[in-house]
Coordinates of C-alpha atoms in Angstrom, one line a residue:
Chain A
X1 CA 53.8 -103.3 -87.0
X2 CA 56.1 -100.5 -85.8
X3 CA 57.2 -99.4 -89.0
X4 CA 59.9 -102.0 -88.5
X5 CA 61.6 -103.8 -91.9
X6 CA 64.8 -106.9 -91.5
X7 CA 66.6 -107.3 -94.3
X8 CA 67.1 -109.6 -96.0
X9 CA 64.3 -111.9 -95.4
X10 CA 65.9 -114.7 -95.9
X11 CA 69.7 -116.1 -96.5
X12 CA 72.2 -119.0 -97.0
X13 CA 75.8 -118.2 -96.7
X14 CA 78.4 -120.4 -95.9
X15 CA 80.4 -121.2 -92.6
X16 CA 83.4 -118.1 -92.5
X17 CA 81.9 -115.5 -94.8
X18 CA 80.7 -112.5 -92.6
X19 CA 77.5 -111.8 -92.8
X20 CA 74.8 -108.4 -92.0
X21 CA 71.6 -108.2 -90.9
X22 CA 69.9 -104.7 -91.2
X23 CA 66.9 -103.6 -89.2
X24 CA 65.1 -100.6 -90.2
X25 CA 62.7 -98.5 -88.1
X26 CA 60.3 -95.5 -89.3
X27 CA 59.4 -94.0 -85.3
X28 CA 62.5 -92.7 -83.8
X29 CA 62.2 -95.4 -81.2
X30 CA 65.5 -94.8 -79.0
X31 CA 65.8 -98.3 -78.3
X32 CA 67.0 -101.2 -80.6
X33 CA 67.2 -104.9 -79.7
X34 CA 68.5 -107.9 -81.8
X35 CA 67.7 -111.8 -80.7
X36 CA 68.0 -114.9 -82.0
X37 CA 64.8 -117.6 -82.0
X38 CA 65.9 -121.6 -81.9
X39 CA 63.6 -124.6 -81.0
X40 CA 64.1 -125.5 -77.4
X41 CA 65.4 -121.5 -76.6
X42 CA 63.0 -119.3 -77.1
X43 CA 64.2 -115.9 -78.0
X44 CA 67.6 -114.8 -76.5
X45 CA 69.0 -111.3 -76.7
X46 CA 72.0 -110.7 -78.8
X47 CA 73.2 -106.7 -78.5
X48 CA 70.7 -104.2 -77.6
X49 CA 71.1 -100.1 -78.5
X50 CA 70.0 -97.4 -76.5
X51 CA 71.0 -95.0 -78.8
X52 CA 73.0 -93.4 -81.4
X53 CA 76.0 -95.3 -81.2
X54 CA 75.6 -97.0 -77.8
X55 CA 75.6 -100.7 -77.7
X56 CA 75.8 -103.2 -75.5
X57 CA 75.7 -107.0 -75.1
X58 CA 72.8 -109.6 -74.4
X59 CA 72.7 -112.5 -73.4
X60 CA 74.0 -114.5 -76.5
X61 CA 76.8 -112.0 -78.0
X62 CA 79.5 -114.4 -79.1
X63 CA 80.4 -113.7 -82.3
X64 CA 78.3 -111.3 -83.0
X65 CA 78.6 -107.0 -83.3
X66 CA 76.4 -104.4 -83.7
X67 CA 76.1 -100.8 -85.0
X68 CA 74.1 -98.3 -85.3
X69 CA 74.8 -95.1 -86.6
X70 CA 71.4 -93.6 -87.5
X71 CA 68.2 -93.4 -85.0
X72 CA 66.7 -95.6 -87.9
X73 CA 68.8 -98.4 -88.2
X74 CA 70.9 -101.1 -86.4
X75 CA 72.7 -103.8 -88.0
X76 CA 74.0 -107.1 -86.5
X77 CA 77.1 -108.5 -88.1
X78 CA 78.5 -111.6 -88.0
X79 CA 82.3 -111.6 -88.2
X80 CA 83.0 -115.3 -89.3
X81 CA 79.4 -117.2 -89.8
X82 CA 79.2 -121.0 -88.2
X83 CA 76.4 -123.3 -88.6
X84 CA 75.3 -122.5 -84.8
X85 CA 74.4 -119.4 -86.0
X86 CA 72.2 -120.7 -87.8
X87 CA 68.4 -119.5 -86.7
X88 CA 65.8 -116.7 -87.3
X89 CA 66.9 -113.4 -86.3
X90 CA 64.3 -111.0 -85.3
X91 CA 65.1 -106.8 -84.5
X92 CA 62.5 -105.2 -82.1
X93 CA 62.0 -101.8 -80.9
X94 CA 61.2 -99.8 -77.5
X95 CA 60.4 -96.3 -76.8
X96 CA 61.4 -96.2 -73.3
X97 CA 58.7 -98.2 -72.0
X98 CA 59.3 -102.2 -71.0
X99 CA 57.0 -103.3 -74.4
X100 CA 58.9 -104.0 -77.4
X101 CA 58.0 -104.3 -80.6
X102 CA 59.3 -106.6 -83.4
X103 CA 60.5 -107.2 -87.1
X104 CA 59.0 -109.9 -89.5
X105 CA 62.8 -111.7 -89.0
X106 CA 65.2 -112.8 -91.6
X107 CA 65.7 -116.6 -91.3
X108 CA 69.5 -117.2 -91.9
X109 CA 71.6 -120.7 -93.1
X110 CA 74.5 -121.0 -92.3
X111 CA 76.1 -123.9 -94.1
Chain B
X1 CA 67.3 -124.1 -64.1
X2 CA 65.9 -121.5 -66.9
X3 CA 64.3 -118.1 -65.3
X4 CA 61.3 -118.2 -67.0
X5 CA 59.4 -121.7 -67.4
X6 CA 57.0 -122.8 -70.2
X7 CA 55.0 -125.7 -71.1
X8 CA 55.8 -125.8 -75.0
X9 CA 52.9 -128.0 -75.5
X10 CA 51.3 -128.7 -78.2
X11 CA 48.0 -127.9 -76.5
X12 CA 44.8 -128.6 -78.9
X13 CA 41.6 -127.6 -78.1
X14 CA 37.9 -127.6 -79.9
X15 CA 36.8 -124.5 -81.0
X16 CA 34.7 -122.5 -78.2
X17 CA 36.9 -124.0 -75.7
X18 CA 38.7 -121.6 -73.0
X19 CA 42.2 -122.0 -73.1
X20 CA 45.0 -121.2 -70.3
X21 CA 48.3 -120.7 -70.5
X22 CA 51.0 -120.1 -67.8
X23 CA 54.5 -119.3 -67.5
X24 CA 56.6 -119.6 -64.0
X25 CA 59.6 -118.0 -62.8
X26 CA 62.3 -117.8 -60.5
X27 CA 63.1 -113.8 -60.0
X28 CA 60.9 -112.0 -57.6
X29 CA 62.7 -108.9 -58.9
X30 CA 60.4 -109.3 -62.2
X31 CA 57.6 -106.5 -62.2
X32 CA 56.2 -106.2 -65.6
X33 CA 54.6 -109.0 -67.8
X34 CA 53.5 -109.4 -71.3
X35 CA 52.0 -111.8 -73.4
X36 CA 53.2 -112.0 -77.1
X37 CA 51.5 -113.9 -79.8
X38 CA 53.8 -115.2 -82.8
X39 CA 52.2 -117.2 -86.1
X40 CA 54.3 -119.4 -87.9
X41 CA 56.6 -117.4 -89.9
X42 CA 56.2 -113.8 -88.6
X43 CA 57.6 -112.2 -85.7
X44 CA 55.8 -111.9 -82.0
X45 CA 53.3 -109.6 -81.8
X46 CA 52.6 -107.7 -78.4
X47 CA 49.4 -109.6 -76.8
X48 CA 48.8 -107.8 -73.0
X49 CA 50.8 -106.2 -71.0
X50 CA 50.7 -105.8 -67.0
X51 CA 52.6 -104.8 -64.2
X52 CA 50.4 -105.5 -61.2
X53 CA 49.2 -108.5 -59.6
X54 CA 45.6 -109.3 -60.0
X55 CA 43.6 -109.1 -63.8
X56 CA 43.9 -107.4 -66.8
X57 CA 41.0 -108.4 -69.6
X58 CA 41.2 -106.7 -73.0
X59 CA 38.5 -108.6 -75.3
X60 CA 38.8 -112.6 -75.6
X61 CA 42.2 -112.2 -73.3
X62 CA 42.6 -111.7 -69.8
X63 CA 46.3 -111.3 -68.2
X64 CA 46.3 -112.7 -64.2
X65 CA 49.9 -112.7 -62.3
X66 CA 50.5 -113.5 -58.6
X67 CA 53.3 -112.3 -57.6
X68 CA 53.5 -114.3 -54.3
X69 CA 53.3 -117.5 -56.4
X70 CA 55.8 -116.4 -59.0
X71 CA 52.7 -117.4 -62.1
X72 CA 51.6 -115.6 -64.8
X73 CA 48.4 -117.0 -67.0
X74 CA 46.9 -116.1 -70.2
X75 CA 43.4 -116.9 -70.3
X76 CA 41.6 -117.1 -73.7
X77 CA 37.6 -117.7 -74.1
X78 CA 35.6 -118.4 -76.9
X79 CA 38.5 -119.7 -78.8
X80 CA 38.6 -119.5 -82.4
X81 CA 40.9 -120.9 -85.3
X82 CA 42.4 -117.8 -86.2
X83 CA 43.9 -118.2 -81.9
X84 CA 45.9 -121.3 -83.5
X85 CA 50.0 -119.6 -82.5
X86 CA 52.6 -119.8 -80.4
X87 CA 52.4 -118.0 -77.1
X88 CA 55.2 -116.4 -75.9
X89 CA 55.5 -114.9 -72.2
X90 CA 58.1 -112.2 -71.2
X91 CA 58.9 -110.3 -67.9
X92 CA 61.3 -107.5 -67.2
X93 CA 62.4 -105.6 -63.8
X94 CA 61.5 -102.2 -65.3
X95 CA 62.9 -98.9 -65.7
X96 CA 62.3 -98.7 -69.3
X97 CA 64.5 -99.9 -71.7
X98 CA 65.1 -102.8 -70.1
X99 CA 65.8 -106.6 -71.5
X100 CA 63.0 -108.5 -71.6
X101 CA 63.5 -112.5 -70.6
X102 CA 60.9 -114.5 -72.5
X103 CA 59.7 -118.1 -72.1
X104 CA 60.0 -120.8 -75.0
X105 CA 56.7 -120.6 -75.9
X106 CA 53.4 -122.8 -76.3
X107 CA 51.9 -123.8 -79.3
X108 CA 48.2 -123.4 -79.5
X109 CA 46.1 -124.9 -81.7
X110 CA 41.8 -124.8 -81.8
X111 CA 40.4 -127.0 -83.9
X112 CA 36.9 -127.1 -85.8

């Protein structure tokens, strides 16, 4: 599995509270990746990391911001929550290569 | 017009059965392929992954892309229960690092 964790696993918040995701990684990949999974979509990206403190946007970024301070762990943040954000959030992880790997997710509710 | 086409299904089949699944797209400049396999609940789980045209067979899988036609298939034999997912297709230009753009998915199910 990577060594990957998402945390939480699962949460209901409601519409304008901010809201963080953590993703946790045990192999010193270099590269991190957030997307979101929704019937009909498939999985989009969100913010991807290609290191220490570099970031930059996906696909789907509205709304959303990213850090990542350690090798180990990149969290997505949701400023203001709204109930299109809600869906299942999965982190993966790349070592330079074009496979990734992924997280178990965290399902989030947004109500 | 999405960049990466896939029949969601649901696709049932009998248990034995050979099952194939396919994904189109619309970027030539796509070089690398993989296959990802997601049960209900958990996240994808790298399948195969190729970078040619032509086939790759690891096991019960084999990978095939053409290129010229724009196709990539996942061919599964001797299908079993534990097969029953979602099958996810992804492509990428290359260079490492780079975003991957997946297809929607199909859901597979074998039946006893």
């Amino acid at each position: 599995d990577a060594g990957i964790t998402q945390s939480p696993r699962h949460k209901v918040t409601e519409t304008g509270t901010p809201v963080t995701l953590r993703c946790h990684q045990t192999e010193n990949h270099r590269y991190m990746y957030w997307y979101r999974q929704d019937p009909g979509h498939g999985l989009r990206l969100i913010h991807y990391s290609y290191g220490v403190k570099d970031t930059d946007k996906g696909e789907v970024s509205d709304g959303y911001s990213v850090s990542r301070s350690k090798t180990e762990d990149f969290l997505l943040t949701l400023e203001s929550a709204t109930s299109s954000q809600t869906s299942v959030y999965f982190c993966a992880v790349g070592a330079g290569g074009n496979e990734q790997f992924f997280g178990p997710g965290t399902r989030l509710t947004v109500l | 017009q999405k960049e990466v086409e896939q029949d969601p299904g649901p696709l049932s089949v009998p248990e034995g059965a050979i099952v194939s699944l396919n994904c189109t797209y619309s970027n030539s400049a796509f070089q690398y392929f993989m296959w990802y396999r997601q049960y209900s609940r958990k996240g994808p789980e790298l399948l195969m992954y190729t970078y040619s045209s032509g086939n790759k067979e690891d096991g019960r899988f084999t990978a095939q892309v053409d290129k010229s036609s724009k196709y990539i298939s996942l061919f599964i034999r001797d299908s079993q229960p534990s097969d029953s997912a979602t099958y996810l297709c992804a492509m990428t230009f290359g260079g490492g690092g780079n975003k991957l753009t997946f297809g929607t998915g199909t859901q597979l199910k074998v039946e006893l």
